[in-house]
Short mmCIF file of C-alpha atoms in Angstrom, two decimals:
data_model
loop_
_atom_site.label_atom_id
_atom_site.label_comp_id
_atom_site.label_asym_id
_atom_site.label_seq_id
_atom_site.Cartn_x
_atom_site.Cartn_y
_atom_site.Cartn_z
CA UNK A 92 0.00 0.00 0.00
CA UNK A 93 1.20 3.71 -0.75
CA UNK A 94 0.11 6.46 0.84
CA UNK A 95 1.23 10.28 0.03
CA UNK A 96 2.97 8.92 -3.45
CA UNK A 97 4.97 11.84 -4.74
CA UNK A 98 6.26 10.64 -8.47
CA UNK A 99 9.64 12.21 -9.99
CA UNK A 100 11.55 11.53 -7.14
CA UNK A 101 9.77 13.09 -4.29
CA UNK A 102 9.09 11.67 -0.93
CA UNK A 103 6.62 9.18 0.49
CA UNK A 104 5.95 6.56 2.86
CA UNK A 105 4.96 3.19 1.97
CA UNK A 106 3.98 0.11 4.52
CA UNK A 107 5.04 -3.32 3.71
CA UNK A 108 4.20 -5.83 5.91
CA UNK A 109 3.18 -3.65 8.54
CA UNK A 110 6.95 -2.01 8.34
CA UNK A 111 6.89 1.79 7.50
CA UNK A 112 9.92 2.81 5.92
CA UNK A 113 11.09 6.49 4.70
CA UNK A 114 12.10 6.39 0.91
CA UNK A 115 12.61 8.62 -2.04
CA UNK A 116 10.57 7.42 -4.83
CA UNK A 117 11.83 7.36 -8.66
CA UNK A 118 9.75 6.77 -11.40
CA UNK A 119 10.37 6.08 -14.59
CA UNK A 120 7.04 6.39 -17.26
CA UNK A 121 8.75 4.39 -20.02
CA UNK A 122 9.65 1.62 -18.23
CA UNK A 123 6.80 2.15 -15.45
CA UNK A 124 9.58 0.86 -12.63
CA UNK A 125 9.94 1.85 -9.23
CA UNK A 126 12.60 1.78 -7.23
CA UNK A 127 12.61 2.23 -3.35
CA UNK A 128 15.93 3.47 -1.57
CA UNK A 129 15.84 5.08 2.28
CA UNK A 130 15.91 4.33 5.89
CA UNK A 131 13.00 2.88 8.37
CA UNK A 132 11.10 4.95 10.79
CA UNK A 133 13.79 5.82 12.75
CA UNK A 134 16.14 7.28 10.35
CA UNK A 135 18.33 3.96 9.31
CA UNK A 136 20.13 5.14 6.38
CA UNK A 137 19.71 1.93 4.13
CA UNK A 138 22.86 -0.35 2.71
CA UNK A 139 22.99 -2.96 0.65
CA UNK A 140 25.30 -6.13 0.39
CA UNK A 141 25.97 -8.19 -1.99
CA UNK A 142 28.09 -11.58 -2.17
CA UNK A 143 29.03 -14.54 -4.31
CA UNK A 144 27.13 -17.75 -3.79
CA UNK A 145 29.00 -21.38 -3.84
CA UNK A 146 30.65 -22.47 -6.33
CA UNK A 147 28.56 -24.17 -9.11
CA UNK A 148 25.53 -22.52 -7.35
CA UNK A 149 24.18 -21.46 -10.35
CA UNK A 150 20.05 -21.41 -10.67
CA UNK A 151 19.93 -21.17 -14.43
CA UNK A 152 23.15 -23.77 -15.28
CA UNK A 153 22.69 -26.28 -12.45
CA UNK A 154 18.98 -25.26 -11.11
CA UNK A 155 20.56 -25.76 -7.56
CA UNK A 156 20.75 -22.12 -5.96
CA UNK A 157 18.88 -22.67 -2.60
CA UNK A 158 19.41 -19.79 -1.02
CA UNK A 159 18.28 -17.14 -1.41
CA UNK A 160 15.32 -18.22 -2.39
CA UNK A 161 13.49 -15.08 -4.60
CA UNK A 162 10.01 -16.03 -4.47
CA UNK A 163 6.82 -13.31 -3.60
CA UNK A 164 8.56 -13.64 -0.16
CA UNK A 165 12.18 -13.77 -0.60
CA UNK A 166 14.18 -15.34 2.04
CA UNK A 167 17.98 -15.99 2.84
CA UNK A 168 18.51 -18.32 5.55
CA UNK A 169 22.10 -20.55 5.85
CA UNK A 170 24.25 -18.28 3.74
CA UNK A 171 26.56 -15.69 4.47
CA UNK A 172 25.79 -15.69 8.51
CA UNK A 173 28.38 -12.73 8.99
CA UNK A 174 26.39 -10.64 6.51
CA UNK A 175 23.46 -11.87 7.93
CA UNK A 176 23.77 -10.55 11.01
CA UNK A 177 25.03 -6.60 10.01
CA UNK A 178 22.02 -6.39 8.03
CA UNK A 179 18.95 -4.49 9.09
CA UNK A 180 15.44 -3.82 8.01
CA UNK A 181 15.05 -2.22 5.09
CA UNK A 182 18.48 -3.19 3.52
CA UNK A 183 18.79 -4.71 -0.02
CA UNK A 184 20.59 -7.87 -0.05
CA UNK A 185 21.59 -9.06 -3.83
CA UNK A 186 23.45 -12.39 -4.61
CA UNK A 187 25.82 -13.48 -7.70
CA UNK A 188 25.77 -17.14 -9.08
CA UNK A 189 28.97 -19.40 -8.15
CA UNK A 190 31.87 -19.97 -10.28
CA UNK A 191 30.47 -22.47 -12.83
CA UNK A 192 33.27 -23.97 -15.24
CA UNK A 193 31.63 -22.79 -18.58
CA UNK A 194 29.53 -20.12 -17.99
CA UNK A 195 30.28 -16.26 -16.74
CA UNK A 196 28.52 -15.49 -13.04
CA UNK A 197 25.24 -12.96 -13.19
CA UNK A 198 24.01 -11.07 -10.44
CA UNK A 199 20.95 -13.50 -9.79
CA UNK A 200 18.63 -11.01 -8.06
CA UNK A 201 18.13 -9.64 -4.71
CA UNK A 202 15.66 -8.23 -2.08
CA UNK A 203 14.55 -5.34 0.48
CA UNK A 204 15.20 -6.99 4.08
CA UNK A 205 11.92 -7.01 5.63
CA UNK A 206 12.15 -9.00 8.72
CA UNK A 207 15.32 -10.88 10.38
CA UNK A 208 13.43 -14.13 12.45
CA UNK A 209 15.45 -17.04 14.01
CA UNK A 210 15.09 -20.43 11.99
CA UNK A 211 13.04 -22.23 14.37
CA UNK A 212 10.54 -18.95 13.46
CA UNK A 213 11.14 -20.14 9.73
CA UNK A 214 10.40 -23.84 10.19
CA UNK A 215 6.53 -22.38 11.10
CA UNK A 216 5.80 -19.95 8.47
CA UNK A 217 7.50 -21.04 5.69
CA UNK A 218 7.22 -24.78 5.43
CA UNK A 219 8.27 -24.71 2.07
CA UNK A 220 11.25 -23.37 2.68
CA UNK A 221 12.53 -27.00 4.89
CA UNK A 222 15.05 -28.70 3.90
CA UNK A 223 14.16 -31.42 1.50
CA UNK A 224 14.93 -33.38 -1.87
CA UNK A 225 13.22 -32.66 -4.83
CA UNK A 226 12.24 -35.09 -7.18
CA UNK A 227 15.31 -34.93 -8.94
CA UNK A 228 17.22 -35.73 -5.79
CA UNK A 229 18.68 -31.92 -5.07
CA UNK A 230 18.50 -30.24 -2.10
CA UNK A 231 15.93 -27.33 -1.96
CA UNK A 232 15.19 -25.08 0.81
CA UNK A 233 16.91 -22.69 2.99
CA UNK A 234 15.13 -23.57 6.87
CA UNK A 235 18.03 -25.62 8.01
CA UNK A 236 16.52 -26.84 11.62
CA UNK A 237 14.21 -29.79 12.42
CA UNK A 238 10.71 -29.26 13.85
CA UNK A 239 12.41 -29.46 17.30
CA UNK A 240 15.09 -26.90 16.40
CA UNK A 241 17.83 -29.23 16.11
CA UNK A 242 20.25 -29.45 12.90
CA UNK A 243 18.17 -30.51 10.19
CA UNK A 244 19.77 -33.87 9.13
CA UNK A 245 20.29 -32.82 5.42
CA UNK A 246 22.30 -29.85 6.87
CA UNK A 247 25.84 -31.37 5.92
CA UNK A 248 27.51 -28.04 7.33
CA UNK A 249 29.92 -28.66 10.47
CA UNK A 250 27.09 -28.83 13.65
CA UNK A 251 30.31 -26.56 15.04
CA UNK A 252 28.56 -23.08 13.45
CA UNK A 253 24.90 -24.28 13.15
CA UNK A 254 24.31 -21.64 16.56
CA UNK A 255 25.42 -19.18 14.71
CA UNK A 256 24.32 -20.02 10.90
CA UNK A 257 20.97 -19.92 12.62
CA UNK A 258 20.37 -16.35 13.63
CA UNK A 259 18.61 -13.77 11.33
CA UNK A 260 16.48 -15.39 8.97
CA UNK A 261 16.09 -12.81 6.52
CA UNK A 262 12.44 -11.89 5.46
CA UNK A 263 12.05 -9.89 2.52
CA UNK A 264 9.97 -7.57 -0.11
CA UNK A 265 10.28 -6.36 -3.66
CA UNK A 266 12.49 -9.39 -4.99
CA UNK A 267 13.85 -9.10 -8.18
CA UNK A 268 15.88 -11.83 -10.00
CA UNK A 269 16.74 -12.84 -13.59
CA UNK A 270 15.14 -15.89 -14.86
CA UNK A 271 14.18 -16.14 -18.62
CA UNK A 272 17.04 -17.70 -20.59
CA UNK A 273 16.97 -14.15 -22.28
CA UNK A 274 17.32 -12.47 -19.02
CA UNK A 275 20.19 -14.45 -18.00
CA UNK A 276 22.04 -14.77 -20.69
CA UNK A 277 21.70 -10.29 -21.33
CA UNK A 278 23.28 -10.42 -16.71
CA UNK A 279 25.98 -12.86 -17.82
CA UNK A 280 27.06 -10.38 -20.66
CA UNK A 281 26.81 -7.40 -18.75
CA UNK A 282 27.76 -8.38 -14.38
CA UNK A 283 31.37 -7.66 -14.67
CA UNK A 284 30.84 -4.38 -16.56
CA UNK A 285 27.98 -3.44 -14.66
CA UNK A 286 29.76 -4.22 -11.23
CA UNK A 287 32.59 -2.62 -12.40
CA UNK A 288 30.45 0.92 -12.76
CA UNK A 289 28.28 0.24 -9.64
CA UNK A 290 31.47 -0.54 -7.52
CA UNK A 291 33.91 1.91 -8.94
CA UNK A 292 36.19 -0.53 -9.77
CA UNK A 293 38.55 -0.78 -12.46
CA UNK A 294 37.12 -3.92 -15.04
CA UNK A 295 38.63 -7.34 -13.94
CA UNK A 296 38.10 -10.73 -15.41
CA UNK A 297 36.51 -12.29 -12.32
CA UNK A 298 33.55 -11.12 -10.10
CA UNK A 299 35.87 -12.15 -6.93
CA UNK A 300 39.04 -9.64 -8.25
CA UNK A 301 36.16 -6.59 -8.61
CA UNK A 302 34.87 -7.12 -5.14
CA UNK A 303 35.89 -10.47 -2.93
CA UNK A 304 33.61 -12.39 -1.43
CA UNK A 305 31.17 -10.03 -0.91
CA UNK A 306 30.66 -5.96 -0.47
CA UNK A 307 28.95 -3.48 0.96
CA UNK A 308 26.89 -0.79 -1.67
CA UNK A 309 25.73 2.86 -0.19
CA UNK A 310 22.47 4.02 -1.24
CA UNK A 311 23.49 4.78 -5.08
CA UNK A 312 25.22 2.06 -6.18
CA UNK A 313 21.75 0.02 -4.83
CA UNK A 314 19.80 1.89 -6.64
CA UNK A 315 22.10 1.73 -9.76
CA UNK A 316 22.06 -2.31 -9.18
CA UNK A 317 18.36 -2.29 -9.24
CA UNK A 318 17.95 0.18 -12.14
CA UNK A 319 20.38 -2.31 -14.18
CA UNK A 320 18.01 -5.38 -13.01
CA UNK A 321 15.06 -4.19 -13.36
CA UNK A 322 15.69 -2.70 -16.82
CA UNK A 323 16.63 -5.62 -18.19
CA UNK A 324 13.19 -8.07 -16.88
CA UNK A 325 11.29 -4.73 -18.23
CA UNK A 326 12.96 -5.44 -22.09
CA UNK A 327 11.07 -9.00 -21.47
CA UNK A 328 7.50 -6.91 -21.09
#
């Protein structure tokens, strides 16, 4: 729901899921996107992060990217627990496939952080999210306890982090990810480029040499990375 919606950049405020947030509002009429960048209700000057997946972890090459998962309610749950835990409501979070022999790694997609829940939390409201095989024997899901809490046993990580890997369950809004073959192959082409302008970084043949394992963006370069991503699913309309 929006309330006092001020186009051409003006400002507004907007409730998702009962969270208010401050934002400036851009608008563009050709390609009738939004894009929301700003702090919560108390003045939280939004970041963003963004980090390379596994290796091979790569949704359109192997179909095995489990987490995040970008669905109407995005979710990142076992990943990155570091990251996990500086993030805060209202902060994007965007992910990049693994290093796949064959094929370049794309910035998948990403999310506004919504909610930060335990996994026990998860295990009840997103059942769908539980660790499980799929009928092609790969592991889906990103809720990596049991119904009593405990290590889920398809959770192969070591039991000596699971405490921590745990913590902040990441709840989100507004996901956005590539997924046509079109779509993916146009962020293959253009990630290292486009990173390379977002991150003010000099153009490097790998996604790790641009940025490591994973950065931190200020409020421009997110909005850049979701003007890049979102322009390219609008060319599919």
């Amino acid at each position: 729901m929006l309330s006092k919606l001020n186009a051409c950049g003006k400002s507004g405020v907007v409730q998702i899921d009962t969270i208010h947030f401050k934002y400036a509002l851009s608008f563009d009429l050709n390609r009738s996107r939004f894009a929301v960048i700003a702090g919560d209700k108390e003045g939280h000057i939004v970041k963003g992060y963004i980090y390379i997946s596994s290796t091979n972890a790569d949704p359109e090459r192997n179909r095995n990217l489990n987490d995040p998962i970008l669905r109407r309610t995005p979710t990142l749950g076992g990943c990155m627990p570091p990251m996990r835990r500086l993030v805060q409501r209202g902060d994007y979070v965007f992910v990049i496939s693994g290093t796949t022999r064959g094929v370049q790694q794309y910035v998948v997609g990403g999310f506004q952080v919504a909610e930060k829940i335990n996994a026990l939390a998860a295990y009840e409201r997103f059942p769908e999210n539980r660790l499980q095989l799929n009928a092609d024997g790969k592991l889906v899901g990103n809720v990596l306890v049991d119904s009593a809490g405990n290590q889920h046993p398809l959770d192969t990580h070591s039991s000596k982090n699971f405490a921590r890997r745990i913590e902040n369950y990441l709840v989100g809004v507004n996901p956005v990810a590539l997924e046509t073959p079109r779509e993916v192959a146009q962020g293959r082409n253009e990630t290292l480029e486009r990173l390379s302008y977002i991150l003010e970084k000099q153009r490097a043949n790998r996604v790790i040499d641009l940025m490591g394992r994973w950065a931190r963006l200020d409020q421009a370069q997110i909005e850049k990375t979701l003007d890049w991503l979102q322009g390219i699913k609008a060319q599919s309309v």
